[in-house]
Coordinates of C-alpha atoms and ligand atoms in Angstrom, one line a residue:
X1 CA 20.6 -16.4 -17.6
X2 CA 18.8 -13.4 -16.0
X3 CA 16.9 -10.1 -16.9
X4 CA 16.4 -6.9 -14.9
X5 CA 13.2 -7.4 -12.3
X6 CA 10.2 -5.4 -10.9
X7 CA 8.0 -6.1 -8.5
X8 CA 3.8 -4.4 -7.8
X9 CA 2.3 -3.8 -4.8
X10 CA -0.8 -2.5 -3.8
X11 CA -1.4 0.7 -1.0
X12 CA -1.8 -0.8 2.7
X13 CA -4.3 1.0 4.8
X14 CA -3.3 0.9 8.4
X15 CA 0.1 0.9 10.2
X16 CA 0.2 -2.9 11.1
X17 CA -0.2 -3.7 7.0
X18 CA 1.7 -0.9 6.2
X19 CA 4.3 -2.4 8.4
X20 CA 3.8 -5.7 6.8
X21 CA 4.2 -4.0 3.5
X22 CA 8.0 -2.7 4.4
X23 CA 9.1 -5.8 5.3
X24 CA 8.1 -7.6 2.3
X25 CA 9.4 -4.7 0.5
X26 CA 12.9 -5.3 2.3
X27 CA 12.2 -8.7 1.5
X28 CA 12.2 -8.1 -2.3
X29 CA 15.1 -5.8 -2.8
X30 CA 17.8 -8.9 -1.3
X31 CA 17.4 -9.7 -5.0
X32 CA 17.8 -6.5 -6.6
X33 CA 14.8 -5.6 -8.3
X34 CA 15.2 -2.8 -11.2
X35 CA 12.3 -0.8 -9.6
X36 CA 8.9 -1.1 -7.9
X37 CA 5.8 -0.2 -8.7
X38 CA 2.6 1.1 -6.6
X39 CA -1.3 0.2 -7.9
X40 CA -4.0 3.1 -7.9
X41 CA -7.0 2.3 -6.9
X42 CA -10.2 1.7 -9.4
X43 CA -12.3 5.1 -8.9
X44 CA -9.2 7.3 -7.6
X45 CA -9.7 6.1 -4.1
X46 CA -6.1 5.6 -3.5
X47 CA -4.6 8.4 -5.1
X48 CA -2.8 10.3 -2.1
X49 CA -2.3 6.3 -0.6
X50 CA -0.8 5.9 -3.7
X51 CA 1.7 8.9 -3.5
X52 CA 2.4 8.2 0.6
X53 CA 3.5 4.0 -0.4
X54 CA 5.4 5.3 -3.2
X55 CA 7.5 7.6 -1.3
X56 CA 7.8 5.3 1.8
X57 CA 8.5 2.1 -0.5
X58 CA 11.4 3.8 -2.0
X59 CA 13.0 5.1 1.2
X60 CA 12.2 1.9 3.6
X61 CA 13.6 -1.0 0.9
X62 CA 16.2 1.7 -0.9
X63 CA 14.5 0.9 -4.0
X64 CA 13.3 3.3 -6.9
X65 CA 9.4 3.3 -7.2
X66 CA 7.5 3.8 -9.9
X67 CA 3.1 5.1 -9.6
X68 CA 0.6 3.9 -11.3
X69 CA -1.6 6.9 -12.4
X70 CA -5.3 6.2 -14.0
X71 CA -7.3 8.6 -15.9
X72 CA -10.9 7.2 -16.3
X73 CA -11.7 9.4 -12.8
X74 CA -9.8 12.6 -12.5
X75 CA -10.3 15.8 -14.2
X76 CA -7.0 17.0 -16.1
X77 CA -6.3 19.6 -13.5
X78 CA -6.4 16.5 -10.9
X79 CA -3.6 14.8 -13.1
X80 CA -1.4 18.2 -13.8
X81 CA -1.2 18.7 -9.7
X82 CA -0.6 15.2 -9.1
X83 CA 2.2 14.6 -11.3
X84 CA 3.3 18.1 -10.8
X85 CA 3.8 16.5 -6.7
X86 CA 5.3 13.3 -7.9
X87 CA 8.0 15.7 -10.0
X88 CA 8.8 17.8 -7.2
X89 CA 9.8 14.8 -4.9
X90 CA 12.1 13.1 -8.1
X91 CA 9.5 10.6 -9.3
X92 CA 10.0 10.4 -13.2
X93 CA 8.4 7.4 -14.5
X94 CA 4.6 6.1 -14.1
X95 CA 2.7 3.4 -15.0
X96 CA -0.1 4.9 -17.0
X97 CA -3.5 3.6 -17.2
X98 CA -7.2 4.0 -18.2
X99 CA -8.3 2.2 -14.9
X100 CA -11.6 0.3 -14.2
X101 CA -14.6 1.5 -12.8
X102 CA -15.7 0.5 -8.9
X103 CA -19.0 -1.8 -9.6
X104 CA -21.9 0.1 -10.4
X105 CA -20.1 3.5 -11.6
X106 CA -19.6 5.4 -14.4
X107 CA -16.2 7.1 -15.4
X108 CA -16.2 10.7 -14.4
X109 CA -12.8 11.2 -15.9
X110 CA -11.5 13.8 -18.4
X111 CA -9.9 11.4 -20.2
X112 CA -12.0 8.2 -21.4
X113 CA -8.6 6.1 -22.6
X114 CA -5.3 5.5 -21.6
X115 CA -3.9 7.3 -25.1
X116 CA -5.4 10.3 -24.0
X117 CA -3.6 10.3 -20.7
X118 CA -0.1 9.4 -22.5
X119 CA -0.6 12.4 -24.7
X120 CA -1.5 14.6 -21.7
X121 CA 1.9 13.5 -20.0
X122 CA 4.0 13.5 -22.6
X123 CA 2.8 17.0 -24.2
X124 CA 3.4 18.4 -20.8
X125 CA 6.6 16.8 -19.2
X126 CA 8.1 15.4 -22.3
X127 CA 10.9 13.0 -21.8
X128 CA 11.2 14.4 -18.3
X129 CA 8.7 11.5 -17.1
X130 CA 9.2 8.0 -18.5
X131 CA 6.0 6.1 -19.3
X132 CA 4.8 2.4 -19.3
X133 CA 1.5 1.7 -20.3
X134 CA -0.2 -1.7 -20.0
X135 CA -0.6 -4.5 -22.7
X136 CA -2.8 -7.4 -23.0
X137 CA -1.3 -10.1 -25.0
X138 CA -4.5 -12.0 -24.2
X139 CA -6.7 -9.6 -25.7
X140 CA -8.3 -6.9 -23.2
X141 CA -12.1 -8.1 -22.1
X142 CA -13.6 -5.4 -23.2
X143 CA -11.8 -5.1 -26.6
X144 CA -14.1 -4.7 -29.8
X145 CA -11.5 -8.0 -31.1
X146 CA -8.2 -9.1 -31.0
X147 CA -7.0 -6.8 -34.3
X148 CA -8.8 -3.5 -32.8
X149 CA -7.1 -3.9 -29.2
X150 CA -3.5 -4.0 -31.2
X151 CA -4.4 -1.4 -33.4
X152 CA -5.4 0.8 -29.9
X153 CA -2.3 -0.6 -28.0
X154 CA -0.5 1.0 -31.3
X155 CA -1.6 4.2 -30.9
X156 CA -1.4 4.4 -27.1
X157 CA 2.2 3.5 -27.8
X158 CA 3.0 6.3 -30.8
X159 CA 1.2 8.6 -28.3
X160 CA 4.3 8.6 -26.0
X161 CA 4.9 5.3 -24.4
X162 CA 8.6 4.1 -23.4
X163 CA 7.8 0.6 -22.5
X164 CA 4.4 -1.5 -22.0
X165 CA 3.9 -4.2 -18.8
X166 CA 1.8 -6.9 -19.4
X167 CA -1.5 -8.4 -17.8
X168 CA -0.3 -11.5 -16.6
X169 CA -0.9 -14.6 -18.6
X170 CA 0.2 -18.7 -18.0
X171 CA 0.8 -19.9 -21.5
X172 CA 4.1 -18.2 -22.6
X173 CA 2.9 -18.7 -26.5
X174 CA 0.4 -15.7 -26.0
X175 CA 2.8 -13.7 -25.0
X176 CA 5.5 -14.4 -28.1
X177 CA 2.2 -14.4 -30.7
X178 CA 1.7 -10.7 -28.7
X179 CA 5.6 -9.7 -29.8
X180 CA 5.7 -11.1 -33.3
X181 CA 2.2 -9.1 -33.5
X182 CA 3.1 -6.1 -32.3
X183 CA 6.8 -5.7 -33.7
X184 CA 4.5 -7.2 -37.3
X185 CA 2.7 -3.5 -36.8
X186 CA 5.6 -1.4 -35.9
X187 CA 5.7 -1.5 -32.1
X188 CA 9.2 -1.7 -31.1
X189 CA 9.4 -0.9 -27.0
X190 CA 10.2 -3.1 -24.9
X191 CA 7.0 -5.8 -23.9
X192 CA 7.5 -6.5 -20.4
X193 CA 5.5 -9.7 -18.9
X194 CA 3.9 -9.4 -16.1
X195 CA 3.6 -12.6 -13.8
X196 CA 1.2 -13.4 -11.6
X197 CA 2.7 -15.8 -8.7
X198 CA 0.1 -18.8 -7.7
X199 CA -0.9 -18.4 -4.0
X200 CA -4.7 -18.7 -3.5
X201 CA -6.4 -20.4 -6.3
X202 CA -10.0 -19.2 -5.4
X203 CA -8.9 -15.6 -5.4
X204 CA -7.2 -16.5 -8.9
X205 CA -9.7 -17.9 -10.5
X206 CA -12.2 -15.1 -10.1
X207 CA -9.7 -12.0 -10.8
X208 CA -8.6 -14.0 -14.3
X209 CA -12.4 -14.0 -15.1
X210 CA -12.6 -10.3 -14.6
X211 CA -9.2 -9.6 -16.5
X212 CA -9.6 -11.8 -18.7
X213 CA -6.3 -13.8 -17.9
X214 CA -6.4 -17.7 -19.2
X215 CA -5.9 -20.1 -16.9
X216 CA -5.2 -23.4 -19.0
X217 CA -6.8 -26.4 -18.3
X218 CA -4.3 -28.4 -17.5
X219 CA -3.2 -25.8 -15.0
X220 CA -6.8 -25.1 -13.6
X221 CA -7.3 -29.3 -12.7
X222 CA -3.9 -29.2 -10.9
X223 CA -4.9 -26.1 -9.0
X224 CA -8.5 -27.3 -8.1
X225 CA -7.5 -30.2 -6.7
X226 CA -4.8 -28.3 -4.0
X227 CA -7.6 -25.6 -3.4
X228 CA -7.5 -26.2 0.3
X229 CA -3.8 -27.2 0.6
X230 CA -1.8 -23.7 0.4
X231 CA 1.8 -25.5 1.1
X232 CA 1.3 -27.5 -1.9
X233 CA -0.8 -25.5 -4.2
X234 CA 2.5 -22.9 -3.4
X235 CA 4.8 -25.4 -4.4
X236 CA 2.9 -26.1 -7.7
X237 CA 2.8 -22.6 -8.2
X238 CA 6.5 -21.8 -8.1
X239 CA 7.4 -24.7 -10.3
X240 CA 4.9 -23.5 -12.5
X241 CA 5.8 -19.9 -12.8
X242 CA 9.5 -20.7 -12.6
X243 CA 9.2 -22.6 -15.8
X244 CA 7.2 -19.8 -17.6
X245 CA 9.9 -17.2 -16.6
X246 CA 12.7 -19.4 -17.6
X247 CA 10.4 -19.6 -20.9
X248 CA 9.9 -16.0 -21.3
X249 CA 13.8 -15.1 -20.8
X250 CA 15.2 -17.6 -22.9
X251 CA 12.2 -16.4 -25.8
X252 CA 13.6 -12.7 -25.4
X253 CA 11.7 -11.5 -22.6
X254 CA 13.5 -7.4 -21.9
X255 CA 12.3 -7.9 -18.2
X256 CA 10.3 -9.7 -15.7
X257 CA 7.7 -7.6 -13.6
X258 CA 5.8 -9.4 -11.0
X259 CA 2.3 -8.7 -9.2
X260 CA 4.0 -9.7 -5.5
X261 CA -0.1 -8.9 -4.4
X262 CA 2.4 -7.8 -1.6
X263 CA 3.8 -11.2 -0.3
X264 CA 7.2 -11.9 -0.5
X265 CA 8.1 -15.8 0.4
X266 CA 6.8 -17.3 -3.1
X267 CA 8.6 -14.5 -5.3
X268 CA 11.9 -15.2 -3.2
X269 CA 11.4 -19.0 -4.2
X270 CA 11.1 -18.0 -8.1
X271 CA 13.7 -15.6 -8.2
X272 CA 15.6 -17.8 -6.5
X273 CA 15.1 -20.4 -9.2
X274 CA 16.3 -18.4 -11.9
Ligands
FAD301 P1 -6.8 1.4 -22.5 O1 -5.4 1.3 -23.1 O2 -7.5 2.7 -22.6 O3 -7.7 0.2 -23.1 C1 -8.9 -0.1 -22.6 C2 -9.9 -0.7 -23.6 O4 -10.3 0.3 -24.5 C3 -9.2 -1.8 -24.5 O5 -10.3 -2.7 -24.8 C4 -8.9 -1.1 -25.8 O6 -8.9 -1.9 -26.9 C5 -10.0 0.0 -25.9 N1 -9.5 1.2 -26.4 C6 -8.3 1.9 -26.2 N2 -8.3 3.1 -26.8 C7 -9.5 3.2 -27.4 C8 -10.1 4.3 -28.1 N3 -9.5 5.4 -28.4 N4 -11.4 4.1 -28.6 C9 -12.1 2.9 -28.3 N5 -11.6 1.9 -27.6 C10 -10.3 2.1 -27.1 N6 -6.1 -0.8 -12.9 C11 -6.2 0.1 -11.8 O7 -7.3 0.6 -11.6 N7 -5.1 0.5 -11.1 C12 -3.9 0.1 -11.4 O8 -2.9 0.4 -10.7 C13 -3.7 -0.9 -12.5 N8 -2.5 -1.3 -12.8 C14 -2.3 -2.1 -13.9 C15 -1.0 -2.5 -14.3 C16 -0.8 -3.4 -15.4 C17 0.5 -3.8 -15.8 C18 -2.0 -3.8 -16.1 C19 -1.8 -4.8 -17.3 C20 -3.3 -3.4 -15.7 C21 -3.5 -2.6 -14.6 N9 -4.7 -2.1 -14.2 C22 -4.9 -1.2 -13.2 C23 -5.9 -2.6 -15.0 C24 -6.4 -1.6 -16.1 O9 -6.7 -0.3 -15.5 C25 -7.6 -2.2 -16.8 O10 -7.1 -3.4 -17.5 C26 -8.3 -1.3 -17.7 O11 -9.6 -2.0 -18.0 C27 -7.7 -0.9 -19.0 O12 -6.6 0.0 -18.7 P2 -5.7 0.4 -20.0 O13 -4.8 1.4 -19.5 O14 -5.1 -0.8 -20.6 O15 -6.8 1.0 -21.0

């Protein structure tokens, strides 16, 4: 029992990480991923990192690779010339998103939501660029409620989107609810889950605050308590994870795409497992 795989990383500043970065690329493509993907930085700080990892990624692991793009701090020009690049080096799919703010700014952005930028792409390059967009299946945090945030994820979909990854999530029922939800309002492309592998609880804890990712309780005590043990809270972690993917394929998962946060030992263990 398997599904086709992705894997995100994030831009490394710096030969010696950027080194680092290769190899755990190399790592990751022993198992064959379906593509990878490359994060852009809150604020458009990354964007040429962005485009530099993406090219290398592909040509050091062999491996197709996919940008994110966000819109909340470019002007539309910004976003024509970018993509314009990407297209004349045989990039054809993104990952499109609204993007967060840095702390204490505003967005300067053309474009104030992801649907806007999906439109943008889609009027311009048509089926020439394939887009995902990004789903919360536990509600975005900053979502008006639970029934507004579908009813936006609808229309960023019927604005152009091929397929939607999601923000990563522990309890697989969210995640089916989400489905049954979305196919409930007409949504049929394909909901990829996005998991998050367990490697450093305290860094955990305070992203799933800010992105509004549940940590259950259950899982939270068990993770507390290994804090300051990485071995173990590691082997928790891929048991834990292993199960929820084995969930999530047998439920009807399309696809598996995994935040690697650019380490590849713990992912190997999982993938191995299924
Ligand atoms: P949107 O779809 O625009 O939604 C944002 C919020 O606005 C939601 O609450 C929605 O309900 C609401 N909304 C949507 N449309 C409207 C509207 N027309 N009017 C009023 N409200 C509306 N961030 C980065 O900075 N770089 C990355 O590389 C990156 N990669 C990611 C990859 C994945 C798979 C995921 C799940 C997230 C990623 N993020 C990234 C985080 C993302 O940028 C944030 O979660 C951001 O807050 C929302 O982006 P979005 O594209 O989902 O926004």
């Amino acid at each position: 029992m398997t599904v086709p795989i992705s894997f995100e990383f994030f831009p490394a500043r710096g030969p010696e990480s950027q080194e680092r970065l290769w190899k755990t690329a190399r790592a990751l493509a022993t198992v064959n991923p379906e593509f990878f993907s490359v994060t852009f930085g809150a604020g458009g700080g990354t964007r040429d990192l962005t485009f530099d990892t993406t090219i290398n990624l592909s040509e050091e692991a062999d491996v197709r690779t996919v940008p994110h793009i966000s819109c909340n701090a470019l002007t539309a020009e910004e976003i024509a010339e970018m993509l314009n690049k990407y297209k004349s080096v045989g990039v054809s799919e993104i990952v499109a998103l609204r993007g967060d703010n840095p702390s204490g700014l505003g967005a300067s952005g053309e474009f104030k939501y992801a649907n806007e930028l999906v439109t943008f792409v889609k009027d311009r390059y048509g089926d020439d660029i394939k887009i995902n967009v990004a789903a919360y299946p536990e509600v975005h945090p900053q979502a008006v409620s639970s029934r507004d945030d579908l009813q936006r994820f609808r229309h960023k979909v019927a604005s152009g989107a091929d397929a939607a990854i999601t923000q990563y999530f522990y309890n697989a029922d969210s995640y089916f609810y989400f489905v049954d939800r979305c196919a409930a309002v007409g949504i049929d492309i394909p909901i990829i889950p996005g998991i998050m592998p367990i490697t450093n609880y305290t860094n955990l804890e305070r992203f799933s605050k800010i992105c509004g990712a549940e940590i259950p309780r259950w899982l939270a005590r068990e993770c507390e308590g290994l804090r300051d043990d990485k071995e173990a809270l590691e082997d928790l972690g891929v048991e834990v994870v292993s199960k929820l993917c084995r969930r999530l394929i047998s439920g009807g998962a399309p696809k598996l795409h995994f935040y690697s946060m650019n380490q590849a030992p713990v992912l190997l263990r999982i993938c191995s497992n299924l």
